[in-house]
Amino acid sequence: MASAGFGSAGPFLDADISSETEMLMVNGRAVLQACHHFGRRFRERGRGGLVLLSSIAAFQGMPYAAHYAATKAYVQSLAEALQVELRADGVDVLAAAPGPTHSGFAARAGMRLGAASEPEALAQPILAALGRQTTVLPGALSRLLSWSLVPLPRWARVSIMGTVMRGMAIH
């Protein structure tokens, strides 16, 4: 499972560029390298599974967490494409896109979480979806937060997520 939990919250131009670059290496480069390495191993043996940790933030721009959302959009897109490419080789690929989770992420990202899921509650639905779905929204909170935005135009989803994130960012 490629589970990068590295984020930031707050105005993009106020962020420490070194930390943002490090996030890109963890959420992007490390996931790329792990998928390439293990994807080859699984292809050689004709079976295996890759679980990439996306986020509900991956599905639209997210003001006050712009770069984090962009890194998770990369992970989501990579998982969707690899799922198609590797299926014939016996390799399952899944994007797991949880919402807020009590995992230490909020402290690292400089955020205050209100409602959040426990990591233990998300593991079972993620593993159950491997080989059956392309993307899983594990837990009721993830599904509620994602599906409630679906009927809205993209600009409205971005605006709502910006309002939410502005309130969660520790200044």
Short mmCIF file of N, CA, C and O in Angstrom, two decimals, residues 98-104 113-126 138-142:
data_model
loop_
_atom_site.label_atom_id
_atom_site.label_comp_id
_atom_site.label_asym_id
_atom_site.label_seq_id
_atom_site.Cartn_x
_atom_site.Cartn_y
_atom_site.Cartn_z
N PRO A 98 -9.96 8.33 1.22
CA PRO A 98 -10.67 8.65 2.46
C PRO A 98 -10.82 10.15 2.66
O PRO A 98 -10.14 10.96 2.02
N GLY A 99 -11.71 10.49 3.56
CA GLY A 99 -11.85 11.86 4.02
C GLY A 99 -10.99 12.07 5.25
O GLY A 99 -10.01 11.34 5.46
N PRO A 100 -11.35 13.03 6.08
CA PRO A 100 -10.56 13.30 7.29
C PRO A 100 -10.42 12.04 8.15
O PRO A 100 -11.38 11.33 8.39
N THR A 101 -9.19 11.79 8.58
CA THR A 101 -8.87 10.59 9.35
C THR A 101 -7.95 10.97 10.51
O THR A 101 -7.01 11.74 10.32
N HIS A 102 -8.24 10.41 11.68
CA HIS A 102 -7.37 10.61 12.85
C HIS A 102 -6.13 9.74 12.66
O HIS A 102 -6.09 8.59 13.06
N SER A 103 -5.10 10.30 12.03
CA SER A 103 -3.90 9.52 11.72
C SER A 103 -2.61 10.26 12.02
O SER A 103 -1.54 9.79 11.69
N GLY A 104 -2.70 11.43 12.60
CA GLY A 104 -1.53 12.27 12.78
C GLY A 104 -1.34 13.23 11.63
O GLY A 104 -0.50 14.13 11.69
N LEU A 113 -9.05 19.14 12.89
CA LEU A 113 -10.09 18.27 12.36
C LEU A 113 -11.29 18.29 13.28
O LEU A 113 -11.14 18.22 14.50
N GLY A 114 -12.46 18.35 12.70
CA GLY A 114 -13.69 18.16 13.46
C GLY A 114 -14.01 16.68 13.39
O GLY A 114 -13.32 15.85 13.97
N ALA A 115 -15.03 16.34 12.64
CA ALA A 115 -15.39 14.94 12.46
C ALA A 115 -14.31 14.26 11.62
O ALA A 115 -13.84 14.81 10.63
N ALA A 116 -13.91 13.08 12.05
CA ALA A 116 -12.89 12.32 11.32
C ALA A 116 -13.06 10.85 11.62
O ALA A 116 -13.57 10.46 12.68
N SER A 117 -12.62 10.02 10.69
CA SER A 117 -12.70 8.57 10.84
C SER A 117 -11.46 8.05 11.55
O SER A 117 -10.40 8.67 11.53
N GLU A 118 -11.62 6.87 12.14
CA GLU A 118 -10.48 6.18 12.74
C GLU A 118 -9.84 5.31 11.66
O GLU A 118 -10.55 4.67 10.88
N PRO A 119 -8.52 5.25 11.59
CA PRO A 119 -7.85 4.46 10.55
C PRO A 119 -8.29 3.00 10.53
O PRO A 119 -8.45 2.41 9.45
N GLU A 120 -8.52 2.42 11.70
CA GLU A 120 -8.91 1.00 11.76
C GLU A 120 -10.24 0.75 11.05
O GLU A 120 -10.46 -0.33 10.51
N ALA A 121 -11.12 1.74 11.04
CA ALA A 121 -12.42 1.59 10.40
C ALA A 121 -12.33 1.65 8.88
O ALA A 121 -13.26 1.26 8.18
N LEU A 122 -11.21 2.14 8.36
CA LEU A 122 -11.07 2.31 6.91
C LEU A 122 -10.34 1.14 6.26
O LEU A 122 -10.50 0.89 5.07
N ALA A 123 -9.55 0.42 7.01
CA ALA A 123 -8.72 -0.64 6.43
C ALA A 123 -9.55 -1.75 5.80
O ALA A 123 -9.27 -2.18 4.67
N GLN A 124 -10.57 -2.23 6.47
CA GLN A 124 -11.37 -3.34 5.95
C GLN A 124 -12.08 -2.99 4.64
O GLN A 124 -11.99 -3.75 3.68
N PRO A 125 -12.77 -1.84 4.55
CA PRO A 125 -13.39 -1.52 3.26
C PRO A 125 -12.38 -1.34 2.12
O PRO A 125 -12.69 -1.65 0.97
N ILE A 126 -11.20 -0.86 2.44
CA ILE A 126 -10.17 -0.70 1.41
C ILE A 126 -9.74 -2.08 0.90
O ILE A 126 -9.73 -2.33 -0.31
N PRO A 138 -13.63 4.92 1.51
CA PRO A 138 -13.85 4.10 2.70
C PRO A 138 -14.49 4.89 3.85
O PRO A 138 -14.07 5.99 4.16
N GLY A 139 -15.50 4.31 4.44
CA GLY A 139 -16.14 4.92 5.59
C GLY A 139 -17.28 5.84 5.20
O GLY A 139 -17.30 6.44 4.12
N ALA A 140 -18.24 5.94 6.09
CA ALA A 140 -19.45 6.74 5.86
C ALA A 140 -19.11 8.23 5.67
O ALA A 140 -19.70 8.90 4.82
N LEU A 141 -18.17 8.73 6.45
CA LEU A 141 -17.82 10.15 6.35
C LEU A 141 -17.23 10.48 4.98
O LEU A 141 -17.58 11.50 4.37
N SER A 142 -16.37 9.62 4.47
CA SER A 142 -15.78 9.84 3.14
C SER A 142 -16.86 9.88 2.07
O SER A 142 -16.85 10.76 1.20
#
